[in-house]
Amino acid sequence: MRTDEWQAVSVDYEKLLPVVKKLTNLLKGDSLPRVFIRCLAKLEDRTIKDGMNKEQLSKLKAADARAFNKMKQRMRKDNKSYAKDISSYRENPVDSADEEASAANAVVESDSDDEDQAVPSTQTARAVPKAKQAARDSDMDSDDSQWDMDDSEVSSSESEDERQVGFSRWLKKAPTKDESSVKKTKKDRSQRSTPAPAAQADEDEDDGFTTVGKGGKVAKKVEVTAESLNKHLKAIRDARGRKGTDKKETVVMLDSLLGVAGNALQRCKVLMTLISAQFDESSGQSYMPVEQWKRSQSSINELLSTLEANRQLSIFETADAHDDDSDVAYAGEEATLRGSVVSFIDRLDDEFTRSLQTIDPHTPDYIERMRDSVPLYVTIARAQSYFERAGLQESLCRVVLRRIEHLYYRTDQVNSQVEAAAAALKTSGESRIVSGGDIESVVHGLCTFLYQHADPLLRMRAMLMHIFNHALHKRYY
């Protein structure tokens, strides 16, 4: 080894140590390979025993000198773990050539022993295929007996083939009378064994099985009525979230159930399940597609319209579940449904914000998407009116904060157009929180309501947005 190779030796030694560690775990107490011990002994002789003085080190490159000193320290530290193996090697040193020769002789002897031991097993293995071949021959004989072929016919065909030599044996020839009769007999037997398609179809119809379509689903159309609506709605709810459930087909089925609903109570139950299914349809995507978002908004508006037209109905989280068929005879009395309208509003607003974060703002799609903020604000204002009338304080605070989030960063000129669209609705003028007037009074009324009734987190957010709106219009006093 040359004196300018210490840097490469140090790198190779660092790569070798992890391999030796894994090998030590595999050997479980056995001695390490003699090659590795011989390498450690020689490295120890070159670094510690022989070594280098200062004059020799000064002639090396700086990198090689550092590598040599590093190897010298490593040998003093690492060889303590292998001191016993190194000492035994020094007592009986073996060169690499002798070691390889002895290893080769050991391999040859082991191979010859393996061959001697493998002879009986090979003979035994040969006996097994013979037994299998005898079994196959017996099976073939039984198959030939089923066809009832005449041995004379087979022997005659073979004798004719033997009489023809050369290429004439493989040329196309007209079938003889005997061959044609044999083929006809086989064809008749096959026709008798295989039933006709029409007959097979008749047999299948008589078996009592139901014809199914793609995916194992029954092809027969199911009739849904107002009396059986709860049963089908419960089946759809139970299948929600299961593996293999088609989300698009679920939405289509709920749309059909919505057309069968016989009263406002059933309509609200189907609409709440439909809205949840529409949001589930876009799960796993970066944002909800615009068309799906608009369909969900339309369903939420339809639910709010149903609640506005039937004020005896109310939806909140702690209500009793109506899974029975008692809603079939609903005649307009007061009733409650278990659900969360504010969660639909939160999800709709969040999906709108997520789409604005994903769409490129330099494209026309972003401008088109921004135009949906006004219909969304109208939906939030309608939900606020419903929560005020139903007395749901917690949901009311959450939806009021959503309304402020759509107002505080805009100027009064823009917000006046948005409020004009919201004022076109009948229910939007019934709010006790916002009494009309300019945009400044609207924002002030919404924020003041949260200061008085919301929890500390919502109050803090409302305060920051209120301050930002004042600063936007330069109202610093």
XYZ file of C-alpha atoms in Angstrom:
477
model
C 0.000 0.000 0.000
C 1.353 3.359 -1.023
C 1.583 6.276 1.367
C -0.810 8.415 -0.712
C -3.720 5.960 -0.385
C -4.644 6.587 3.268
C -7.622 8.720 2.326
C -9.133 5.886 0.263
C -8.321 3.390 3.032
C -10.169 5.540 5.559
C -13.258 5.767 3.329
C -13.325 2.005 2.689
C -12.883 1.274 6.388
C -15.884 3.454 7.256
C -17.988 1.549 4.720
C -16.808 -1.789 6.100
C -17.805 -1.196 9.716
C -21.638 -1.284 9.206
C -21.304 -4.515 7.218
C -19.237 -6.115 9.996
C -21.830 -5.049 12.556
C -24.641 -6.774 10.628
C -22.470 -9.854 10.141
C -21.744 -10.045 13.872
C -25.491 -10.098 14.588
C -25.997 -12.892 12.075
C -23.140 -15.042 13.366
C -24.470 -14.898 16.951
C -21.168 -15.390 18.781
C -19.191 -17.197 16.086
C -15.808 -15.860 15.010
C -15.588 -13.273 12.278
C -14.078 -14.108 8.871
C -10.302 -14.468 8.925
C -9.988 -12.011 6.054
C -11.346 -9.208 8.240
C -9.060 -10.136 11.134
C -6.047 -10.190 8.813
C -7.029 -6.737 7.505
C -7.199 -5.334 11.040
C -3.841 -6.841 11.937
C -2.117 -5.380 8.894
C -3.679 -1.968 9.415
C -2.524 -2.018 13.031
C 1.025 -2.868 11.907
C 1.113 -0.074 9.339
C -0.367 2.606 11.607
C 0.792 1.775 15.143
C 3.694 -0.659 14.971
C 5.542 0.733 11.939
C 3.909 4.150 11.946
C 5.287 7.369 10.499
C 7.409 10.096 12.003
C 6.813 13.803 11.576
C 9.148 14.023 8.610
C 7.289 11.292 6.739
C 3.928 12.824 7.561
C 5.071 16.217 6.304
C 5.762 14.689 2.888
C 2.132 13.518 2.578
C -0.740 15.592 1.395
C -2.829 17.236 4.096
C -5.816 14.964 3.384
C -3.686 11.802 3.493
C -1.970 12.898 6.707
C -5.323 13.502 8.387
C -6.605 10.142 7.132
C -3.500 8.373 8.507
C -3.898 9.944 11.958
C -7.586 9.104 11.923
C -6.884 5.455 11.058
C -4.248 5.284 13.780
C -6.777 6.435 16.379
C -9.435 4.080 15.044
C -7.100 1.097 15.227
C -6.280 1.824 18.867
C -9.963 2.083 19.685
C -11.601 -0.575 17.479
C -9.001 -3.341 17.758
C -9.672 -3.677 21.474
C -12.900 -5.493 20.597
C -11.041 -7.965 18.368
C -7.823 -8.344 20.451
C -8.338 -12.076 21.010
C -8.938 -12.811 17.301
C -5.948 -10.675 16.272
C -3.634 -12.401 18.726
C -4.685 -15.858 17.481
C -4.075 -14.721 13.934
C -0.583 -13.484 14.785
C 0.245 -16.875 16.316
C -0.748 -18.667 13.094
C -0.795 -16.160 10.207
C -2.238 -17.458 6.894
C -1.737 -15.687 3.591
C -4.677 -15.046 1.296
C -3.495 -17.494 -1.349
C -3.230 -20.396 1.100
C -6.581 -19.523 2.583
C -8.279 -19.469 -0.785
C -6.738 -22.811 -1.733
C -7.952 -24.465 1.464
C -11.401 -22.986 0.993
C -11.528 -24.314 -2.575
C -10.554 -27.803 -1.426
C -13.255 -27.684 1.235
C -15.872 -26.693 -1.359
C -14.841 -29.545 -3.703
C -15.039 -32.118 -0.892
C -18.452 -30.852 0.231
C -19.771 -31.000 -3.334
C -18.616 -34.591 -3.781
C -20.285 -35.583 -0.513
C -23.521 -33.903 -1.600
C -23.495 -35.787 -4.903
C -23.044 -39.126 -3.127
C -25.930 -38.346 -0.848
C -28.145 -37.127 -3.710
C -28.073 -40.429 -5.670
C -30.706 -42.300 -3.611
C -33.038 -39.322 -3.563
C -32.774 -39.027 -7.369
C -33.683 -42.658 -7.807
C -36.612 -42.210 -5.494
C -37.695 -39.120 -7.454
C -37.589 -41.105 -10.680
C -39.893 -43.736 -9.204
C -42.565 -41.183 -8.394
C -43.172 -39.942 -11.998
C -43.561 -43.560 -13.096
C -46.449 -44.018 -10.690
C -47.969 -40.739 -11.860
C -47.539 -41.759 -15.505
C -49.334 -45.056 -14.815
C -52.217 -43.132 -13.262
C -52.411 -40.809 -16.296
C -52.439 -43.819 -18.660
C -55.334 -45.367 -16.773
C -57.234 -42.060 -16.972
C -56.639 -41.841 -20.689
C -57.869 -45.387 -21.148
C -61.043 -44.543 -19.280
C -61.550 -41.424 -21.430
C -61.126 -43.447 -24.616
C -63.701 -45.935 -23.415
C -66.248 -43.126 -23.025
C -66.004 -42.243 -26.693
C -66.525 -45.918 -27.680
C -64.149 -45.726 -30.611
C -63.438 -48.852 -32.558
C -59.831 -50.050 -32.457
C -60.096 -51.222 -36.053
C -60.892 -47.657 -37.235
C -57.865 -46.257 -35.439
C -55.543 -48.984 -36.704
C -56.768 -48.544 -40.280
C -56.120 -44.781 -40.225
C -52.673 -45.351 -38.789
C -51.825 -47.956 -41.453
C -52.802 -45.536 -44.243
C -50.546 -42.831 -42.784
C -47.658 -45.269 -42.554
C -48.008 -46.287 -46.219
C -47.511 -42.645 -47.305
C -43.960 -41.399 -47.116
C -42.321 -38.014 -47.571
C -44.344 -34.836 -48.080
C -47.319 -36.711 -49.469
C -48.164 -37.773 -45.952
C -48.929 -34.165 -44.977
C -50.797 -33.064 -48.123
C -54.504 -32.282 -47.947
C -56.649 -35.173 -49.076
C -60.315 -35.942 -49.382
C -61.765 -37.776 -46.399
C -62.684 -41.377 -46.879
C -66.093 -42.811 -46.194
C -65.027 -44.281 -42.872
C -63.447 -41.005 -41.665
C -66.517 -38.965 -42.588
C -68.758 -41.389 -40.710
C -66.516 -41.188 -37.632
C -66.563 -37.334 -37.663
C -70.336 -37.323 -38.081
C -70.736 -39.650 -35.120
C -68.542 -37.408 -32.930
C -70.500 -34.307 -33.982
C -73.822 -35.938 -33.108
C -72.506 -36.960 -29.706
C -71.242 -33.420 -28.964
C -74.579 -31.936 -29.938
C -76.377 -34.337 -27.637
C -74.039 -33.532 -24.731
C -74.274 -29.700 -25.136
C -77.795 -28.281 -24.717
C -79.064 -25.613 -27.077
C -78.843 -21.954 -25.933
C -82.593 -21.495 -25.959
C -83.167 -24.636 -23.944
C -80.413 -23.636 -21.530
C -81.992 -20.202 -21.098
C -85.338 -21.807 -20.307
C -83.689 -24.002 -17.719
C -81.998 -20.967 -16.127
C -85.306 -19.142 -15.885
C -86.804 -22.057 -14.048
C -83.949 -22.195 -11.511
C -85.383 -19.297 -9.486
C -82.339 -17.013 -9.885
C -82.580 -13.244 -10.424
C -80.810 -11.612 -13.351
C -78.215 -9.099 -12.178
C -76.376 -6.336 -14.003
C -72.924 -4.862 -13.792
C -71.281 -5.053 -10.382
C -73.733 -7.670 -9.110
C -76.560 -5.148 -8.775
C -80.109 -6.279 -9.446
C -81.293 -5.073 -12.818
C -84.912 -4.981 -11.696
C -86.147 -1.435 -11.115
C -87.253 -0.757 -7.535
C -90.458 1.177 -7.014
C -90.082 3.875 -4.327
C -93.085 5.472 -2.700
C -93.607 7.870 0.195
C -94.404 4.912 2.454
C -91.118 3.110 1.654
C -88.977 6.276 1.544
C -87.598 5.867 5.084
C -86.490 2.297 4.386
C -84.536 3.295 1.266
C -83.142 6.392 2.960
C -81.863 4.294 5.873
C -80.207 1.838 3.461
C -78.412 4.712 1.726
C -77.218 6.130 5.052
C -75.912 2.751 6.173
C -73.987 2.283 2.906
C -72.364 5.712 3.175
C -68.619 5.464 3.702
C -68.397 1.769 2.937
C -65.845 0.412 0.498
C -67.249 -0.021 -2.999
C -70.118 2.458 -2.587
C -70.622 4.532 -5.735
C -70.907 8.154 -4.547
C -72.338 9.453 -7.826
C -75.008 6.769 -7.866
C -75.863 7.649 -4.265
C -76.529 11.256 -5.271
C -78.721 10.102 -8.177
C -80.737 7.830 -5.881
C -81.259 10.648 -3.379
C -82.434 12.938 -6.178
C -85.039 10.349 -7.094
C -86.092 10.044 -3.439
C -86.483 13.823 -3.269
C -89.087 13.675 -6.017
C -91.050 11.004 -4.110
C -91.153 12.889 -0.764
C -94.781 13.372 0.229
C -94.484 16.253 2.723
C -92.116 18.909 4.052
C -90.770 16.679 6.829
C -89.700 13.938 4.421
C -88.300 16.560 2.058
C -86.047 17.987 4.777
C -84.780 14.529 5.706
C -83.867 13.704 2.098
C -82.285 17.124 1.511
C -79.972 16.810 4.520
C -78.770 13.390 3.349
C -78.416 14.679 -0.218
C -76.261 17.653 0.830
C -73.937 15.390 2.818
C -73.643 13.001 -0.142
C -72.841 15.882 -2.502
C -69.996 17.004 -0.258
C -68.723 13.416 0.004
C -68.650 13.153 -3.792
C -65.708 15.572 -3.984
C -63.733 14.189 -1.040
C -60.064 13.591 -1.802
C -59.817 16.447 -4.325
C -57.922 19.690 -3.908
C -61.183 21.617 -4.042
C -64.807 20.945 -4.853
C -65.561 21.294 -8.597
C -67.583 24.385 -9.390
C -70.565 22.507 -10.815
C -70.795 20.250 -7.778
C -70.437 23.281 -5.504
C -73.343 25.010 -7.243
C -75.520 21.912 -6.926
C -74.751 21.770 -3.201
C -75.580 25.447 -2.824
C -78.865 24.896 -4.653
C -79.726 22.032 -2.288
C -78.933 24.191 0.777
C -81.083 27.012 -0.589
C -83.894 24.515 -1.179
C -83.587 23.314 2.417
C -83.718 26.905 3.717
C -86.745 27.620 1.513
C -88.520 24.565 2.934
C -87.773 25.713 6.486
C -88.945 29.255 5.682
C -92.223 27.952 4.209
C -92.765 25.546 7.125
C -91.777 27.452 10.245
C -93.056 24.697 12.501
C -90.037 22.634 11.442
C -86.633 23.096 13.051
C -83.294 21.316 12.629
C -80.632 21.156 15.348
C -77.991 18.716 16.609
C -79.701 17.503 19.783
C -83.117 16.715 18.309
C -84.600 13.215 18.242
C -83.972 11.110 15.168
C -87.019 10.258 13.022
C -86.149 6.935 11.410
C -89.624 5.428 11.611
C -92.534 5.827 9.206
C -94.425 8.315 11.364
C -93.550 11.166 8.996
C -95.792 9.645 6.304
C -98.862 11.001 8.098
C -97.287 14.408 8.826
C -99.965 17.121 8.668
C -98.089 20.340 9.500
C -97.632 20.090 13.259
C -94.430 21.149 15.016
C -91.547 18.724 14.493
C -87.796 18.642 14.953
C -85.089 16.893 12.951
C -81.573 15.971 13.939
C -79.003 17.752 11.783
C -76.682 20.718 11.486
C -77.480 23.432 8.978
C -74.542 25.573 10.109
C -72.123 22.762 9.233
C -73.463 22.861 5.660
C -72.845 26.627 5.549
C -69.319 26.224 6.944
C -68.445 23.503 4.435
C -69.876 25.493 1.522
C -67.896 28.601 2.482
C -64.692 26.622 3.086
C -64.936 24.925 -0.312
C -65.384 28.331 -1.947
C -62.263 29.683 -0.232
C -60.276 26.553 -1.098
C -61.177 26.912 -4.776
C -59.955 30.532 -4.808
C -56.679 29.386 -3.259
C -56.203 26.729 -5.947
C -57.380 28.435 -9.158
C -54.820 30.577 -10.959
C -55.792 34.249 -10.289
C -54.542 35.286 -13.749
C -57.154 33.220 -15.594
C -60.793 33.981 -16.484
C -61.859 31.034 -14.316
C -60.833 32.981 -11.225
C -63.013 35.953 -12.240
C -65.954 33.639 -12.876
C -65.407 32.017 -9.513
C -65.340 35.392 -7.723
C -68.834 36.089 -9.022
C -70.170 33.244 -6.894
C -69.350 35.184 -3.718
C -72.600 37.187 -3.941
C -74.922 34.115 -4.108
C -72.911 32.596 -1.257
C -73.401 35.737 0.836
C -77.146 35.584 0.192
C -77.227 31.963 1.383
C -75.365 32.950 4.569
C -77.839 35.796 5.194
C -80.781 33.401 4.772
C -79.218 30.950 7.223
C -78.775 33.824 9.711
C -82.490 34.639 9.508
C -83.407 30.995 10.125
C -81.139 30.705 13.182
C -82.581 33.926 14.623
C -86.108 32.607 14.248
C -85.255 29.139 15.636
C -83.303 30.576 18.600
C -80.099 28.592 17.915
C -77.607 30.956 19.558
C -74.371 29.046 18.940
C -75.116 28.423 15.250
C -76.189 32.046 14.888
C -72.825 33.318 16.182
C -70.928 31.091 13.743
C -72.936 32.200 10.720
C -72.723 35.901 11.728
C -68.935 35.590 11.786
C -69.073 34.063 8.287
C -71.078 37.058 7.121
C -68.559 39.496 8.581
C -65.734 37.656 6.791
C -67.409 38.478 3.467
C -67.809 42.185 4.321
C -64.879 43.527 6.333
C -62.203 43.582 3.584
C -64.409 45.263 0.940
C -65.157 48.895 0.487
C -68.589 50.328 1.190
C -69.285 50.738 -2.530
C -68.852 47.013 -3.190
C -70.676 45.954 -0.056
C -73.664 48.109 -0.952
C -74.207 46.004 -4.085
C -73.929 42.803 -2.076
C -76.386 44.024 0.544
C -78.824 45.050 -2.194
C -78.878 41.445 -3.434
C -79.483 40.172 0.092
C -82.224 42.744 0.730
C -84.161 41.385 -2.264
C -85.100 38.362 -0.147
C -88.120 38.678 2.135
C -86.496 36.998 5.098
C -83.350 39.112 4.984
C -85.253 42.162 6.204
C -86.485 40.371 9.336
C -83.112 40.282 11.077
C -83.009 41.777 14.545
C -79.230 42.054 14.482
C -78.974 44.254 11.379
C -81.588 47.010 11.261
C -80.644 48.401 7.864
C -78.835 51.629 7.047
C -75.395 52.058 5.554
C -72.692 49.397 5.377
C -70.852 50.816 8.369
C -73.888 50.250 10.584
C -74.328 46.721 9.196
C -70.740 45.725 10.066
C -71.032 47.474 13.435
C -74.281 45.648 14.269
C -72.857 42.241 13.367
C -69.667 42.786 15.358
C -71.552 44.158 18.364
C -73.740 41.035 18.453
C -70.644 38.842 18.640
C -69.149 41.060 21.357
C -72.213 40.358 23.498
C -73.058 36.713 22.789
C -70.084 34.850 21.248
C -67.270 32.989 22.938
C -63.859 34.722 23.413
C -62.336 33.305 20.215
C -65.150 34.549 17.977
C -65.145 37.931 19.785
C -61.426 38.351 19.138
C -61.798 37.566 15.435
C -64.764 39.929 15.129
C -62.777 42.701 16.822
C -59.826 42.326 14.439
C -62.079 42.394 11.378
C -63.964 45.402 12.756
C -60.688 47.287 13.250
C -59.536 46.381 9.722
C -62.787 47.702 8.229
C -62.404 51.009 10.080
C -58.790 51.330 8.909
C -59.796 50.517 5.307
C -62.112 53.520 5.282
C -59.638 55.665 7.268
C -61.843 55.965 10.323
C -59.101 56.312 12.924
C -61.167 58.141 15.547
